[in-house]
Amino acid sequence: TLVDIIRALWLKAGPVINLDLRANPERLAKGDAVRFHAKVLAAIKAGDESGAREGIAADINNAAEVILSRGGLPEQ
C-alpha cells in the first residue's frame, strides 16, 4: 500500500533528514520545507498528481542542494 511505501522511505530518509537538520537548524526557521509540504498537501487534496509529484521533487532537490552546498552531511 501507499502507507507501506511511505513508511519504508521514511525509515531510509529519516536519519539523513535528522543529520541535515541538526547541522542546519536554520532550514526549519527559513520555512522552505513547510511551503513545499503545504503545496504537496494542497495538490493531493485537489487530486493533482503532477502537482504533488513536482512538489515532492522540489522539496528533495532543495534539501539536496543545501546539503551539497555545505559539503555533505556531518560525520556521526
PDB file of C-alpha atoms in Angstrom:
ATOM      1  CA  THR A   1       0.000   0.000   0.000  1.00  0.00           C
ATOM      2  CA  LEU A   2       0.978   3.636  -0.260  1.00  0.00           C
ATOM      3  CA  VAL A   3       1.340   3.852   3.515  1.00  0.00           C
ATOM      4  CA  ASP A   4       3.795   0.927   3.491  1.00  0.00           C
ATOM      5  CA  ILE A   5       5.849   2.610   0.764  1.00  0.00           C
ATOM      6  CA  ILE A   6       5.907   5.904   2.679  1.00  0.00           C
ATOM      7  CA  ARG A   7       6.886   4.106   5.878  1.00  0.00           C
ATOM      8  CA  ALA A   8       9.763   2.294   4.150  1.00  0.00           C
ATOM      9  CA  LEU A   9      11.006   5.509   2.541  1.00  0.00           C
ATOM     10  CA  TRP A  10      10.789   7.369   5.846  1.00  0.00           C
ATOM     11  CA  LEU A  11      12.899   4.692   7.557  1.00  0.00           C
ATOM     12  CA  LYS A  12      15.581   5.280   4.924  1.00  0.00           C
ATOM     13  CA  ALA A  13      15.345   9.078   4.696  1.00  0.00           C
ATOM     14  CA  GLY A  14      14.602   9.929   8.330  1.00  0.00           C
ATOM     15  CA  PRO A  15      18.183   9.537   9.617  1.00  0.00           C
ATOM     16  CA  VAL A  16      19.536  11.671   6.755  1.00  0.00           C
ATOM     17  CA  ILE A  17      16.965  14.386   7.437  1.00  0.00           C
ATOM     18  CA  ASN A  18      17.838  14.274  11.140  1.00  0.00           C
ATOM     19  CA  LEU A  19      21.565  14.736  10.439  1.00  0.00           C
ATOM     20  CA  ASP A  20      20.850  17.549   7.987  1.00  0.00           C
ATOM     21  CA  LEU A  21      18.560  19.457  10.342  1.00  0.00           C
ATOM     22  CA  ARG A  22      20.957  19.090  13.271  1.00  0.00           C
ATOM     23  CA  ALA A  23      23.724  20.591  11.146  1.00  0.00           C
ATOM     24  CA  ASN A  24      21.467  23.240   9.556  1.00  0.00           C
ATOM     25  CA  PRO A  25      18.693  24.196  12.020  1.00  0.00           C
ATOM     26  CA  GLU A  26      18.108  27.470  10.169  1.00  0.00           C
ATOM     27  CA  ARG A  27      16.456  25.450   7.381  1.00  0.00           C
ATOM     28  CA  LEU A  28      13.406  24.923   9.580  1.00  0.00           C
ATOM     29  CA  ALA A  29      13.256  28.590  10.541  1.00  0.00           C
ATOM     30  CA  LYS A  30      13.543  29.611   6.885  1.00  0.00           C
ATOM     31  CA  GLY A  31      10.356  27.682   6.139  1.00  0.00           C
ATOM     32  CA  ASP A  32      11.123  26.221   2.700  1.00  0.00           C
ATOM     33  CA  ALA A  33      10.129  22.707   3.740  1.00  0.00           C
ATOM     34  CA  VAL A  34       6.851  23.921   5.236  1.00  0.00           C
ATOM     35  CA  ARG A  35       5.984  25.720   1.992  1.00  0.00           C
ATOM     36  CA  PHE A  36       6.872  22.688  -0.133  1.00  0.00           C
ATOM     37  CA  HIS A  37       4.838  20.381   2.098  1.00  0.00           C
ATOM     38  CA  ALA A  38       1.824  22.722   2.041  1.00  0.00           C
ATOM     39  CA  LYS A  39       1.901  22.744  -1.771  1.00  0.00           C
ATOM     40  CA  VAL A  40       2.115  18.945  -1.873  1.00  0.00           C
ATOM     41  CA  LEU A  41      -0.778  18.579   0.565  1.00  0.00           C
ATOM     42  CA  ALA A  42      -2.914  21.017  -1.439  1.00  0.00           C
ATOM     43  CA  ALA A  43      -2.111  19.111  -4.638  1.00  0.00           C
ATOM     44  CA  ILE A  44      -3.066  15.788  -3.036  1.00  0.00           C
ATOM     45  CA  LYS A  45      -6.343  17.231  -1.742  1.00  0.00           C
ATOM     46  CA  ALA A  46      -7.091  18.593  -5.225  1.00  0.00           C
ATOM     47  CA  GLY A  47      -6.231  15.277  -6.883  1.00  0.00           C
ATOM     48  CA  ASP A  48      -3.390  16.995  -8.736  1.00  0.00           C
ATOM     49  CA  GLU A  49      -0.987  14.104  -9.249  1.00  0.00           C
ATOM     50  CA  SER A  50       1.616  16.066 -11.206  1.00  0.00           C
ATOM     51  CA  GLY A  51       1.497  18.963  -8.734  1.00  0.00           C
ATOM     52  CA  ALA A  52       2.148  16.569  -5.843  1.00  0.00           C
ATOM     53  CA  ARG A  53       4.988  14.914  -7.753  1.00  0.00           C
ATOM     54  CA  GLU A  54       6.553  18.272  -8.621  1.00  0.00           C
ATOM     55  CA  GLY A  55       6.258  19.494  -5.025  1.00  0.00           C
ATOM     56  CA  ILE A  56       7.930  16.393  -3.618  1.00  0.00           C
ATOM     57  CA  ALA A  57      10.702  16.596  -6.212  1.00  0.00           C
ATOM     58  CA  ALA A  58      11.238  20.299  -5.426  1.00  0.00           C
ATOM     59  CA  ASP A  59      11.468  19.542  -1.699  1.00  0.00           C
ATOM     60  CA  ILE A  60      14.010  16.759  -2.238  1.00  0.00           C
ATOM     61  CA  ASN A  61      16.057  18.856  -4.666  1.00  0.00           C
ATOM     62  CA  ASN A  62      16.078  21.838  -2.306  1.00  0.00           C
ATOM     63  CA  ALA A  63      17.306  19.690   0.593  1.00  0.00           C
ATOM     64  CA  ALA A  64      19.958  18.089  -1.627  1.00  0.00           C
ATOM     65  CA  GLU A  65      21.201  21.498  -2.790  1.00  0.00           C
ATOM     66  CA  VAL A  66      21.568  22.688   0.800  1.00  0.00           C
ATOM     67  CA  ILE A  67      23.343  19.506   1.898  1.00  0.00           C
ATOM     68  CA  LEU A  68      25.719  19.566  -1.083  1.00  0.00           C
ATOM     69  CA  SER A  69      26.429  23.295  -0.737  1.00  0.00           C
ATOM     70  CA  ARG A  70      27.718  22.583   2.768  1.00  0.00           C
ATOM     71  CA  GLY A  71      29.991  19.775   1.616  1.00  0.00           C
ATOM     72  CA  GLY A  72      27.671  16.902   2.515  1.00  0.00           C
ATOM     73  CA  LEU A  73      26.304  15.553   5.759  1.00  0.00           C
ATOM     74  CA  PRO A  74      28.287  15.777   9.001  1.00  0.00           C
ATOM     75  CA  GLU A  75      30.019  12.670  10.291  1.00  0.00           C
ATOM     76  CA  GLN A  76      28.222  10.940  13.120  1.00  0.00           C
TER      77      GLN A  76
END
